[in-house]
Coordinates of N, CA and C in Angstrom, one line a residue:
X23 N 32.6 1.1 28.2 CA 33.3 0.5 27.1 C 33.3 -1.0 27.3
X24 N 33.5 -1.6 28.5 CA 33.6 -3.0 28.7 C 32.3 -3.6 29.1
X25 N 31.2 -2.8 29.3 CA 29.9 -3.4 29.7 C 29.2 -3.8 28.4
X26 N 28.9 -5.2 28.4 CA 28.2 -5.7 27.2 C 26.7 -5.9 27.5
X27 N 26.3 -5.8 28.7 CA 24.9 -6.0 29.0 C 24.1 -4.7 29.1
X28 N 24.1 -4.0 28.0 CA 23.4 -2.7 28.0 C 22.1 -2.8 27.2
X29 N 21.0 -2.3 27.7 CA 19.8 -2.3 26.9 C 19.5 -0.9 26.5
X30 N 19.5 -0.7 25.2 CA 19.3 0.7 24.6 C 17.8 0.8 24.3
X31 N 17.1 1.6 25.0 CA 15.7 1.8 24.8 C 15.4 2.9 23.7
X32 N 14.1 3.1 23.5 CA 13.7 4.1 22.5 C 14.3 5.5 22.8
X33 N 14.4 5.8 24.1 CA 14.9 7.1 24.5 C 16.3 7.4 24.0
X34 N 17.2 6.3 24.0 CA 18.5 6.4 23.5 C 18.5 6.8 22.1
X35 N 17.7 6.2 21.3 CA 17.7 6.5 19.8 C 17.0 7.8 19.5
X36 N 16.2 8.3 20.5 CA 15.6 9.6 20.3 C 16.6 10.7 20.6
X37 N 17.4 10.5 21.6 CA 18.4 11.5 22.0 C 19.6 11.5 21.1
X38 N 20.0 10.4 20.5 CA 21.2 10.3 19.7 C 20.8 10.1 18.2
X39 N 21.2 11.0 17.4 CA 21.0 11.0 16.0 C 22.0 10.1 15.3
X40 N 21.7 9.4 14.2 CA 22.7 8.5 13.5 C 23.8 9.4 13.0
X41 N 25.0 8.8 13.1 CA 26.2 9.5 12.5 C 26.3 9.2 11.1
X42 N 25.9 8.0 10.7 CA 25.9 7.5 9.3 C 24.8 6.5 9.1
X43 N 24.4 6.3 7.9 CA 23.5 5.2 7.5 C 23.7 4.8 6.1
X44 N 23.1 3.7 5.7 CA 23.2 3.3 4.3 C 22.5 4.3 3.4
X45 N 23.0 4.5 2.2 CA 22.5 5.6 1.3 C 21.1 5.4 1.0
X46 N 20.7 4.3 0.4 CA 19.4 4.0 0.0 C 18.9 2.8 0.8
X47 N 17.7 2.9 1.3 CA 17.1 1.8 2.1 C 16.3 0.9 1.1
X48 N 17.0 -0.1 0.5 CA 16.4 -1.0 -0.5 C 16.5 -2.4 0.0
X49 N 15.7 -3.3 -0.6 CA 15.7 -4.7 -0.3 C 16.7 -5.4 -1.1
X50 N 18.0 -5.4 -0.6 CA 19.1 -6.1 -1.2 C 19.7 -7.1 -0.3
X51 N 20.3 -8.1 -0.8 CA 20.9 -9.1 0.0 C 22.2 -8.5 0.7
X52 N 22.9 -7.6 -0.1 CA 24.1 -7.1 0.4 C 24.1 -5.6 0.3
X53 N 24.4 -4.9 1.4 CA 24.5 -3.4 1.4 C 25.8 -3.1 1.9
X54 N 26.5 -2.2 1.2 CA 27.9 -1.8 1.6 C 28.0 -0.3 1.4
X55 N 28.8 0.3 2.3 CA 29.0 1.8 2.2 C 30.4 2.0 2.7
X56 N 31.0 3.1 2.2 CA 32.3 3.6 2.7 C 31.9 4.9 3.4
X57 N 32.3 4.8 4.7 CA 32.0 5.9 5.6 C 33.2 6.3 6.4
X58 N 33.5 7.6 6.4 CA 34.7 8.1 7.2 C 34.1 8.7 8.5
X59 N 34.6 8.1 9.6 CA 34.1 8.5 10.9 C 35.3 8.9 11.8
X60 N 35.1 9.9 12.6 CA 36.2 10.3 13.5 C 36.4 9.2 14.6
X61 N 37.5 9.2 15.2 CA 37.8 8.2 16.3 C 36.7 8.3 17.3
X62 N 36.2 7.2 17.8 CA 35.2 7.2 18.8 C 34.5 5.8 19.0
X63 N 33.5 5.8 19.8 CA 32.7 4.5 19.9 C 31.4 4.7 19.2
X64 N 31.1 3.6 18.4 CA 29.9 3.6 17.6 C 29.1 2.3 17.8
X65 N 27.8 2.4 17.6 CA 26.9 1.3 17.7 C 26.4 1.0 16.3
X66 N 26.5 -0.2 15.8 CA 26.0 -0.5 14.4 C 24.7 -1.3 14.6
X67 N 23.6 -0.8 14.1 CA 22.3 -1.5 14.2 C 21.9 -2.0 12.9
X68 N 22.0 -3.3 12.7 CA 21.4 -3.9 11.4 C 19.9 -3.9 11.5
X69 N 19.3 -3.9 10.3 CA 17.8 -4.0 10.3 C 17.3 -4.7 9.1
X70 N 16.1 -5.2 9.1 CA 15.5 -5.8 7.9 C 14.8 -4.8 7.1
X71 N 14.6 -5.1 5.8 CA 13.9 -4.2 4.9 C 12.4 -4.0 5.4
X72 N 11.8 -5.1 5.8 CA 10.4 -5.0 6.3 C 10.4 -4.9 7.8
X73 N 9.6 -4.0 8.4 CA 9.6 -3.9 9.8 C 9.1 -5.2 10.5
X74 N 9.5 -5.4 11.7 CA 9.0 -6.5 12.5 C 9.4 -7.9 12.0
X75 N 10.3 -8.0 11.1 CA 10.8 -9.3 10.5 C 12.1 -9.6 11.2
X76 N 12.3 -10.9 11.5 CA 13.6 -11.4 12.0 C 14.5 -11.6 10.8
X77 N 15.8 -11.5 11.0 CA 16.8 -11.7 10.0 C 18.1 -12.1 10.5
X78 N 18.9 -12.6 9.7 CA 20.3 -13.0 10.0 C 21.2 -12.0 9.3
X79 N 22.3 -11.6 10.1 CA 23.2 -10.6 9.5 C 24.6 -11.1 9.6
X80 N 25.4 -10.8 8.6 CA 26.8 -11.0 8.6 C 27.4 -9.5 8.5
X81 N 28.0 -9.1 9.5 CA 28.5 -7.7 9.5 C 30.0 -7.7 9.3
X82 N 30.5 -7.0 8.3 CA 32.0 -6.8 8.1 C 32.3 -5.4 8.2
X83 N 33.3 -5.1 9.0 CA 33.8 -3.7 9.2 C 35.3 -3.7 8.7
X84 N 35.6 -2.9 7.7 CA 36.9 -2.8 7.2 C 37.5 -1.4 7.7
X85 N 38.7 -1.4 8.1 CA 39.3 -0.2 8.5 C 40.7 -0.1 7.9
X86 N 41.1 1.1 7.6 CA 42.5 1.4 7.1 C 43.5 1.2 8.2
X87 N 43.1 1.5 9.5 CA 44.0 1.4 10.6 C 43.4 0.4 11.6
X88 N 44.2 -0.1 12.5 CA 43.8 -1.1 13.5 C 42.7 -0.5 14.4
X89 N 41.7 -1.2 14.6 CA 40.6 -0.8 15.5 C 40.2 -1.9 16.5
X90 N 39.7 -1.5 17.6 CA 39.2 -2.4 18.6 C 37.7 -2.5 18.5
X91 N 37.2 -3.7 18.4 CA 35.8 -4.0 18.3 C 35.4 -5.0 19.3
X92 N 34.1 -5.0 19.7 CA 33.5 -6.0 20.5 C 32.1 -6.2 20.2
X93 N 31.6 -7.5 20.3 CA 30.3 -7.8 20.0 C 29.5 -7.7 21.3
X94 N 28.4 -7.0 21.3 CA 27.5 -6.8 22.5 C 26.7 -8.0 22.7
X95 N 26.1 -8.6 21.7 CA 25.3 -9.7 21.8 C 25.1 -10.4 20.5
X96 N 24.8 -11.7 20.5 CA 24.6 -12.4 19.3 C 23.1 -12.7 19.0
X97 N 22.3 -12.3 19.9 CA 20.8 -12.5 19.6 C 20.1 -11.1 19.8
X98 N 19.5 -10.7 18.8 CA 18.7 -9.4 18.9 C 17.3 -9.8 18.5
X99 N 16.4 -9.4 19.4 CA 15.0 -9.7 19.2 C 14.1 -8.5 19.5
X100 N 13.0 -8.3 18.9 CA 12.2 -7.2 19.1 C 10.7 -7.6 19.1
X101 N 10.0 -7.1 20.1 CA 8.5 -7.4 20.1 C 7.8 -6.0 20.2
X102 N 7.8 -5.2 19.1 CA 7.2 -3.9 19.2 C 5.7 -4.0 19.3
X103 N 5.1 -3.0 19.8 CA 3.6 -2.9 20.0 C 3.0 -2.7 18.6
X104 N 2.2 -3.6 18.2 CA 1.5 -3.5 16.9 C 0.0 -3.4 17.2
X105 N -0.6 -2.2 17.1 CA -2.0 -2.0 17.4 C -2.9 -2.8 16.5
X106 N -3.9 -3.4 17.0 CA -4.9 -4.2 16.2 C -6.1 -3.3 16.0
X107 N -6.4 -3.1 14.7 CA -7.5 -2.2 14.3 C -8.6 -3.2 13.8
X108 N -9.7 -3.3 14.5 CA -10.8 -4.1 14.2 C -11.6 -3.4 13.0
X109 N -12.0 -4.2 12.1 CA -12.8 -3.7 11.0 C -14.0 -2.9 11.4
X110 N -14.6 -3.3 12.6 CA -15.8 -2.6 13.1 C -15.5 -1.2 13.6
X111 N -14.2 -1.0 13.9 CA -13.8 0.4 14.4 C -13.6 1.4 13.2
X112 N -13.6 0.9 12.0 CA -13.4 1.8 10.9 C -14.7 2.4 10.4
X113 N -14.9 3.7 10.4 CA -16.1 4.3 10.0 C -16.4 4.0 8.5
X114 N -17.7 3.7 8.2 CA -18.1 3.4 6.9 C -17.8 4.6 5.9
X115 N -18.0 5.8 6.4 CA -17.8 7.0 5.6 C -16.3 7.0 5.2
X116 N -15.4 6.7 6.1 CA -14.0 6.7 5.8 C -13.6 5.6 4.8
X117 N -14.3 4.4 4.9 CA -14.0 3.3 4.0 C -14.4 3.8 2.6
X118 N -15.6 4.4 2.4 CA -16.0 4.9 1.1 C -15.1 5.9 0.6
X119 N -14.7 6.9 1.4 CA -13.8 8.0 1.0 C -12.4 7.4 0.5
X120 N -11.9 6.4 1.3 CA -10.7 5.8 1.0 C -10.7 5.1 -0.3
X121 N -11.8 4.3 -0.5 CA -12.0 3.6 -1.8 C -12.1 4.5 -2.9
X122 N -12.8 5.6 -2.8 CA -13.0 6.6 -3.9 C -11.6 7.2 -4.3
X123 N -10.9 7.7 -3.2 CA -9.6 8.4 -3.5 C -8.5 7.5 -3.9
X124 N -8.4 6.3 -3.4 CA -7.3 5.4 -3.8 C -7.5 4.7 -5.1
X125 N -8.8 4.6 -5.5 CA -9.0 3.8 -6.7 C -9.0 2.3 -6.5
X126 N -8.8 1.9 -5.3 CA -8.7 0.5 -5.0 C -10.1 0.1 -4.4
X127 N -10.4 -1.2 -4.6 CA -11.6 -1.8 -4.1 C -11.4 -2.1 -2.6
X128 N -12.3 -1.7 -1.7 CA -12.2 -2.1 -0.3 C -12.8 -3.5 -0.1
X129 N -12.1 -4.3 0.6 CA -12.6 -5.7 0.8 C -12.8 -5.9 2.3
X130 N -14.0 -6.3 2.7 CA -14.3 -6.6 4.1 C -14.2 -8.1 4.2
X131 N -13.0 -8.5 4.6 CA -12.7 -10.0 4.6 C -13.5 -10.7 5.6
X132 N -13.9 -10.0 6.7 CA -14.6 -10.7 7.8 C -16.1 -11.1 7.3
X133 N -16.6 -10.3 6.3 CA -18.0 -10.6 5.9 C -18.0 -11.0 4.4
X134 N -17.0 -11.7 3.9 CA -17.0 -12.1 2.5 C -17.3 -13.6 2.4
X135 N -18.5 -13.9 2.1 CA -18.9 -15.2 1.8 C -18.2 -16.4 2.5
X136 N -18.1 -17.5 1.8 CA -17.5 -18.7 2.4 C -16.0 -18.8 2.3
X137 N -15.3 -17.8 1.8 CA -13.9 -17.9 1.7 C -13.3 -18.5 0.5
X138 N -14.2 -18.9 -0.5 CA -13.7 -19.6 -1.6 C -13.3 -18.6 -2.7
X139 N -13.5 -17.3 -2.5 CA -13.0 -16.3 -3.5 C -11.5 -16.3 -3.6
X140 N -11.1 -15.9 -4.7 CA -9.6 -15.8 -5.0 C -9.1 -14.5 -4.5
X141 N -8.3 -14.5 -3.4 CA -7.8 -13.3 -2.8 C -6.4 -12.9 -3.2
X142 N -5.8 -13.8 -4.0 CA -4.4 -13.6 -4.4 C -4.0 -12.3 -5.1
X143 N -4.9 -11.8 -5.9 CA -4.6 -10.6 -6.7 C -5.1 -9.3 -6.1
X144 N -5.6 -9.4 -4.9 CA -6.1 -8.2 -4.2 C -4.9 -7.4 -3.6
X145 N -4.9 -6.1 -3.9 CA -3.9 -5.2 -3.3 C -4.5 -4.6 -2.1
X146 N -4.2 -5.1 -0.9 CA -4.7 -4.6 0.3 C -3.7 -3.7 1.1
X147 N -2.7 -3.2 0.4 CA -1.7 -2.4 1.1 C -1.6 -1.0 0.3
X148 N -1.2 0.0 1.1 CA -1.1 1.3 0.5 C 0.4 1.7 0.6
X149 N 1.0 2.0 -0.5 CA 2.4 2.4 -0.4 C 2.5 3.9 0.2
X150 N 3.7 4.3 0.5 CA 3.9 5.6 1.1 C 3.4 6.7 0.1
X151 N 3.7 6.5 -1.2 CA 3.3 7.4 -2.2 C 1.8 7.5 -2.3
X152 N 1.1 6.3 -2.3 CA -0.4 6.3 -2.4 C -1.0 7.0 -1.2
X153 N -0.4 6.7 0.0 CA -0.9 7.4 1.2 C -0.8 8.9 1.1
X154 N 0.4 9.3 0.6 CA 0.6 10.8 0.5 C -0.4 11.4 -0.5
X155 N -0.7 10.7 -1.6 CA -1.7 11.2 -2.5 C -3.1 11.3 -1.9
X156 N -3.5 10.2 -1.2 CA -4.8 10.2 -0.5 C -4.9 11.3 0.5
X157 N -3.9 11.5 1.3 CA -3.9 12.6 2.3 C -3.9 13.9 1.7
X158 N -3.2 14.1 0.6 CA -3.2 15.4 -0.1 C -4.6 15.7 -0.6
X159 N -5.2 14.8 -1.2 CA -6.6 15.0 -1.7 C -7.6 15.3 -0.6
X160 N -7.5 14.6 0.5 CA -8.4 14.8 1.6 C -8.2 16.2 2.2
X161 N -6.9 16.6 2.4 CA -6.6 17.8 3.0 C -6.9 19.0 2.1
X162 N -6.9 18.8 0.8 CA -7.2 19.8 -0.2 C -8.6 20.3 -0.2
X163 N -9.5 19.4 0.3 CA -10.9 19.7 0.3 C -11.3 20.7 1.4

């Protein structure tokens, strides 16, 4: 209870399921929820909408009864492992299949001319829904 220097690793979050969370995970400046929790100790973990982004948080906890709170730390930082996939490691057959199924144009940025092309309107990301559609089509064959 009084120990503030605790590092909670991935195993902690694997073993302990969330007791509550915000209803919808959307990109809003302010998120608020009314949650009824039994008496106990809780860890509140703020997060950004986009993974691996730093953010500033103002956390307000309202209670109908008097509660005891303590701040564990004022600086939270993460350096998660982000694998680098080189374009050379992606099979040409997969690139063709992906392009065909997604309806998007595949762009090989490393081998595209002198860089004067306009890249602003290129959609080089796949949403969760698009990925699900692609995987369903591939697995259906």
